[in-house]
């Protein structure tokens, strides 16, 4: 009601603004108090009337106001109830979501378990197939190179499958039930016996390709030490025993040595088996095995005197002769050798140097004193001869080079101190001669040997130069691999026979490298160049092979999904076989034609 009266007042003809301007505000904006006083009764009347109207409105509409308040209270209660219900619904949704997530996780676990079971079933089937194939092999007969490699692959794969299946209790029970482990071990044992027989036969009737395949088969089966043992047992040890017997097992006495004669026999063993020595793998080196066996023989009680320091020249001669054999054969134990380590511990090199040092210093002081006493004054010759003696073949040991350099400096220092301390004893007319002689001292041996220390830095530069020189050779060799990308097209839907020989373009791969090697003279540089180019080229071949075989795998999966039946000689098998033959041929070229 109040609002209605207010609206009526605002809509009436009474203009409040105009009323104030006319009655209260003068032209200079000052308030006219007189007019305000005259208008007070009228304002009071309006105020009184307004209060009466408000009171009347409250009286007339009190029930409505109370009803509005009640409805507002009820509305608040309903809102609180709705809020509670919404909270309950939210809790239910959250709980439902958690349950769904837990259920999804359980379903995923079930799916993964089903996949695992399915994979185990496939693995079990594959294992049975492999065992059936291996059981059909006649291990009593010789095998071709390819069959050796393929059989070793099958045996390794059967062991891997067995290890994988053994993690499942159910599969383990099945394998125990059918004695699969015993069968696998029996096949492995039979094949190992065959490999050992083939290896021994190959030592007698050597064939480099056959030998390399046998070594590769041993390596695949992780029998890396077996070829070494067989080589020692059937070839090296009999030869060593024969050479040792010729010396009547009296290799050394305390003051004489026929060690050099025995070492020549060892080198002759190497020369007699040079073709075998040319075939090396990551785990087999004829030269390393030969040198380690030499160390073992020289560590026996018959050879105890070679380490004796009774005669220093003999000690140094024995040590140097053994090192010369190692250098002649270019033996390098890259991963270290426990046999060599134990052998080197027998040589008391520190004591040898100390004795040599005392001997040389004593000789220096003695000869200088003799020169001074006899008024000969050939001091420069004494110094030069003493230092040259330090680095002579009968005294110097390269492993002690730092100590010998220190000794040379010590000799020069003692020489200078001797001249200074005895300068007043020298005849005056002889001093110019001594000065001229000292100015002409030529320590050529020392200078050359110091230069030899820089060879490692030079070798490093050579390696960097090789990297620059063979960039184009690598590119050309890898370009010669492009025909291998066409192998899948060669056999895909062409009805060609199963391949039984490598591709004819294998021989062309390394022709750029072979032409370049003819320009090199140093064998170590040739070997380093071969390793860099061959490794890079072989890695590129593996990439091409993988791309092709991945495509074969995808085709087989697609054929399986479409339900297409596989023939006995699938195109994919032909492709795999061709790549296998080509890879063997490439490695054979690397071993027999390049690394030689």
PDB file of N, CA and C in Angstrom, residues 307-344:
ATOM      1  N   UNK A 307     112.368 -66.284 -14.221  1.00  0.00           N
ATOM      2  CA  UNK A 307     112.052 -65.087 -13.437  1.00  0.00           C
ATOM      3  C   UNK A 307     113.180 -64.732 -12.471  1.00  0.00           C
ATOM      4  N   UNK A 308     114.279 -65.477 -12.541  1.00  0.00           N
ATOM      5  CA  UNK A 308     115.382 -65.264 -11.603  1.00  0.00           C
ATOM      6  C   UNK A 308     116.140 -63.986 -11.949  1.00  0.00           C
ATOM      7  N   UNK A 309     116.506 -63.230 -10.925  1.00  0.00           N
ATOM      8  CA  UNK A 309     117.272 -61.996 -11.096  1.00  0.00           C
ATOM      9  C   UNK A 309     118.763 -62.222 -10.867  1.00  0.00           C
ATOM     10  N   UNK A 310     119.180 -63.492 -10.889  1.00  0.00           N
ATOM     11  CA  UNK A 310     120.596 -63.794 -10.675  1.00  0.00           C
ATOM     12  C   UNK A 310     121.470 -63.186 -11.748  1.00  0.00           C
ATOM     13  N   UNK A 311     121.022 -63.256 -13.001  1.00  0.00           N
ATOM     14  CA  UNK A 311     121.734 -62.637 -14.122  1.00  0.00           C
ATOM     15  C   UNK A 311     120.764 -61.659 -14.772  1.00  0.00           C
ATOM     16  N   UNK A 312     121.036 -60.363 -14.589  1.00  0.00           N
ATOM     17  CA  UNK A 312     120.079 -59.347 -15.047  1.00  0.00           C
ATOM     18  C   UNK A 312     119.898 -59.370 -16.559  1.00  0.00           C
ATOM     19  N   UNK A 313     120.984 -59.577 -17.299  1.00  0.00           N
ATOM     20  CA  UNK A 313     120.863 -59.621 -18.760  1.00  0.00           C
ATOM     21  C   UNK A 313     119.960 -60.769 -19.197  1.00  0.00           C
ATOM     22  N   UNK A 314     120.076 -61.903 -18.528  1.00  0.00           N
ATOM     23  CA  UNK A 314     119.257 -63.069 -18.860  1.00  0.00           C
ATOM     24  C   UNK A 314     117.789 -62.819 -18.507  1.00  0.00           C
ATOM     25  N   UNK A 315     117.564 -62.199 -17.373  1.00  0.00           N
ATOM     26  CA  UNK A 315     116.199 -61.852 -16.961  1.00  0.00           C
ATOM     27  C   UNK A 315     115.549 -60.939 -17.998  1.00  0.00           C
ATOM     28  N   UNK A 316     116.286 -59.901 -18.398  1.00  0.00           N
ATOM     29  CA  UNK A 316     115.737 -58.953 -19.379  1.00  0.00           C
ATOM     30  C   UNK A 316     115.525 -59.620 -20.734  1.00  0.00           C
ATOM     31  N   UNK A 317     116.455 -60.472 -21.116  1.00  0.00           N
ATOM     32  CA  UNK A 317     116.335 -61.175 -22.397  1.00  0.00           C
ATOM     33  C   UNK A 317     115.097 -62.074 -22.415  1.00  0.00           C
ATOM     34  N   UNK A 318     114.869 -62.800 -21.334  1.00  0.00           N
ATOM     35  CA  UNK A 318     113.699 -63.675 -21.256  1.00  0.00           C
ATOM     36  C   UNK A 318     112.407 -62.869 -21.345  1.00  0.00           C
ATOM     37  N   UNK A 319     112.351 -61.808 -20.576  1.00  0.00           N
ATOM     38  CA  UNK A 319     111.141 -60.970 -20.573  1.00  0.00           C
ATOM     39  C   UNK A 319     110.895 -60.378 -21.959  1.00  0.00           C
ATOM     40  N   UNK A 320     111.942 -59.846 -22.569  1.00  0.00           N
ATOM     41  CA  UNK A 320     111.776 -59.178 -23.860  1.00  0.00           C
ATOM     42  C   UNK A 320     111.407 -60.165 -24.956  1.00  0.00           C
ATOM     43  N   UNK A 321     111.975 -61.358 -24.915  1.00  0.00           N
ATOM     44  CA  UNK A 321     111.641 -62.364 -25.935  1.00  0.00           C
ATOM     45  C   UNK A 321     110.158 -62.741 -25.881  1.00  0.00           C
ATOM     46  N   UNK A 322     109.632 -62.854 -24.669  1.00  0.00           N
ATOM     47  CA  UNK A 322     108.203 -63.184 -24.521  1.00  0.00           C
ATOM     48  C   UNK A 322     107.341 -62.040 -25.038  1.00  0.00           C
ATOM     49  N   UNK A 323     107.740 -60.811 -24.727  1.00  0.00           N
ATOM     50  CA  UNK A 323     106.989 -59.659 -25.222  1.00  0.00           C
ATOM     51  C   UNK A 323     107.071 -59.555 -26.742  1.00  0.00           C
ATOM     52  N   UNK A 324     108.193 -59.951 -27.303  1.00  0.00           N
ATOM     53  CA  UNK A 324     108.341 -59.915 -28.763  1.00  0.00           C
ATOM     54  C   UNK A 324     107.374 -60.874 -29.444  1.00  0.00           C
ATOM     55  N   UNK A 325     107.139 -62.022 -28.817  1.00  0.00           N
ATOM     56  CA  UNK A 325     106.161 -62.970 -29.370  1.00  0.00           C
ATOM     57  C   UNK A 325     104.778 -62.327 -29.405  1.00  0.00           C
ATOM     58  N   UNK A 326     104.410 -61.688 -28.315  1.00  0.00           N
ATOM     59  CA  UNK A 326     103.107 -61.022 -28.247  1.00  0.00           C
ATOM     60  C   UNK A 326     102.998 -59.922 -29.301  1.00  0.00           C
ATOM     61  N   UNK A 327     104.077 -59.164 -29.484  1.00  0.00           N
ATOM     62  CA  UNK A 327     104.062 -58.091 -30.476  1.00  0.00           C
ATOM     63  C   UNK A 327     104.048 -58.645 -31.894  1.00  0.00           C
ATOM     64  N   UNK A 328     104.775 -59.724 -32.120  1.00  0.00           N
ATOM     65  CA  UNK A 328     104.806 -60.332 -33.452  1.00  0.00           C
ATOM     66  C   UNK A 328     103.420 -60.825 -33.865  1.00  0.00           C
ATOM     67  N   UNK A 329     102.725 -61.420 -32.921  1.00  0.00           N
ATOM     68  CA  UNK A 329     101.381 -61.939 -33.205  1.00  0.00           C
ATOM     69  C   UNK A 329     100.314 -60.846 -33.131  1.00  0.00           C
ATOM     70  N   UNK A 330     100.711 -59.642 -32.683  1.00  0.00           N
ATOM     71  CA  UNK A 330      99.768 -58.516 -32.544  1.00  0.00           C
ATOM     72  C   UNK A 330      98.595 -58.897 -31.650  1.00  0.00           C
ATOM     73  N   UNK A 331      98.943 -59.472 -30.518  1.00  0.00           N
ATOM     74  CA  UNK A 331      97.932 -59.905 -29.552  1.00  0.00           C
ATOM     75  C   UNK A 331      97.533 -58.723 -28.688  1.00  0.00           C
ATOM     76  N   UNK A 332      96.233 -58.568 -28.518  1.00  0.00           N
ATOM     77  CA  UNK A 332      95.719 -57.496 -27.663  1.00  0.00           C
ATOM     78  C   UNK A 332      94.532 -58.030 -26.881  1.00  0.00           C
ATOM     79  N   UNK A 333      94.728 -58.183 -25.572  1.00  0.00           N
ATOM     80  CA  UNK A 333      93.632 -58.650 -24.721  1.00  0.00           C
ATOM     81  C   UNK A 333      92.766 -57.447 -24.346  1.00  0.00           C
ATOM     82  N   UNK A 334      91.800 -57.132 -25.223  1.00  0.00           N
ATOM     83  CA  UNK A 334      90.996 -55.926 -25.031  1.00  0.00           C
ATOM     84  C   UNK A 334      90.206 -55.969 -23.728  1.00  0.00           C
ATOM     85  N   UNK A 335      89.694 -57.125 -23.350  1.00  0.00           N
ATOM     86  CA  UNK A 335      88.899 -57.251 -22.128  1.00  0.00           C
ATOM     87  C   UNK A 335      89.742 -57.731 -20.943  1.00  0.00           C
ATOM     88  N   UNK A 336      91.064 -57.750 -21.138  1.00  0.00           N
ATOM     89  CA  UNK A 336      91.931 -58.215 -20.068  1.00  0.00           C
ATOM     90  C   UNK A 336      92.027 -59.727 -20.047  1.00  0.00           C
ATOM     91  N   UNK A 337      93.082 -60.222 -19.445  1.00  0.00           N
ATOM     92  CA  UNK A 337      93.295 -61.667 -19.357  1.00  0.00           C
ATOM     93  C   UNK A 337      93.830 -61.992 -17.974  1.00  0.00           C
ATOM     94  N   UNK A 338      93.100 -62.840 -17.261  1.00  0.00           N
ATOM     95  CA  UNK A 338      93.548 -63.251 -15.935  1.00  0.00           C
ATOM     96  C   UNK A 338      94.838 -64.064 -16.028  1.00  0.00           C
ATOM     97  N   UNK A 339      94.965 -64.848 -17.100  1.00  0.00           N
ATOM     98  CA  UNK A 339      96.181 -65.643 -17.286  1.00  0.00           C
ATOM     99  C   UNK A 339      97.391 -64.727 -17.439  1.00  0.00           C
ATOM    100  N   UNK A 340      97.249 -63.702 -18.267  1.00  0.00           N
ATOM    101  CA  UNK A 340      98.356 -62.762 -18.463  1.00  0.00           C
ATOM    102  C   UNK A 340      98.660 -62.002 -17.177  1.00  0.00           C
ATOM    103  N   UNK A 341      97.616 -61.613 -16.463  1.00  0.00           N
ATOM    104  CA  UNK A 341      97.810 -60.876 -15.213  1.00  0.00           C
ATOM    105  C   UNK A 341      98.633 -61.697 -14.217  1.00  0.00           C
ATOM    106  N   UNK A 342      98.269 -62.965 -14.039  1.00  0.00           N
ATOM    107  CA  UNK A 342      99.006 -63.826 -13.103  1.00  0.00           C
ATOM    108  C   UNK A 342     100.435 -64.065 -13.596  1.00  0.00           C
ATOM    109  N   UNK A 343     100.589 -64.196 -14.914  1.00  0.00           N
ATOM    110  CA  UNK A 343     101.920 -64.422 -15.473  1.00  0.00           C
ATOM    111  C   UNK A 343     102.823 -63.209 -15.241  1.00  0.00           C
ATOM    112  N   UNK A 344     102.283 -62.010 -15.446  1.00  0.00           N
ATOM    113  CA  UNK A 344     103.083 -60.798 -15.281  1.00  0.00           C
ATOM    114  C   UNK A 344     103.445 -60.549 -13.823  1.00  0.00           C
TER     115      UNK A 344
END
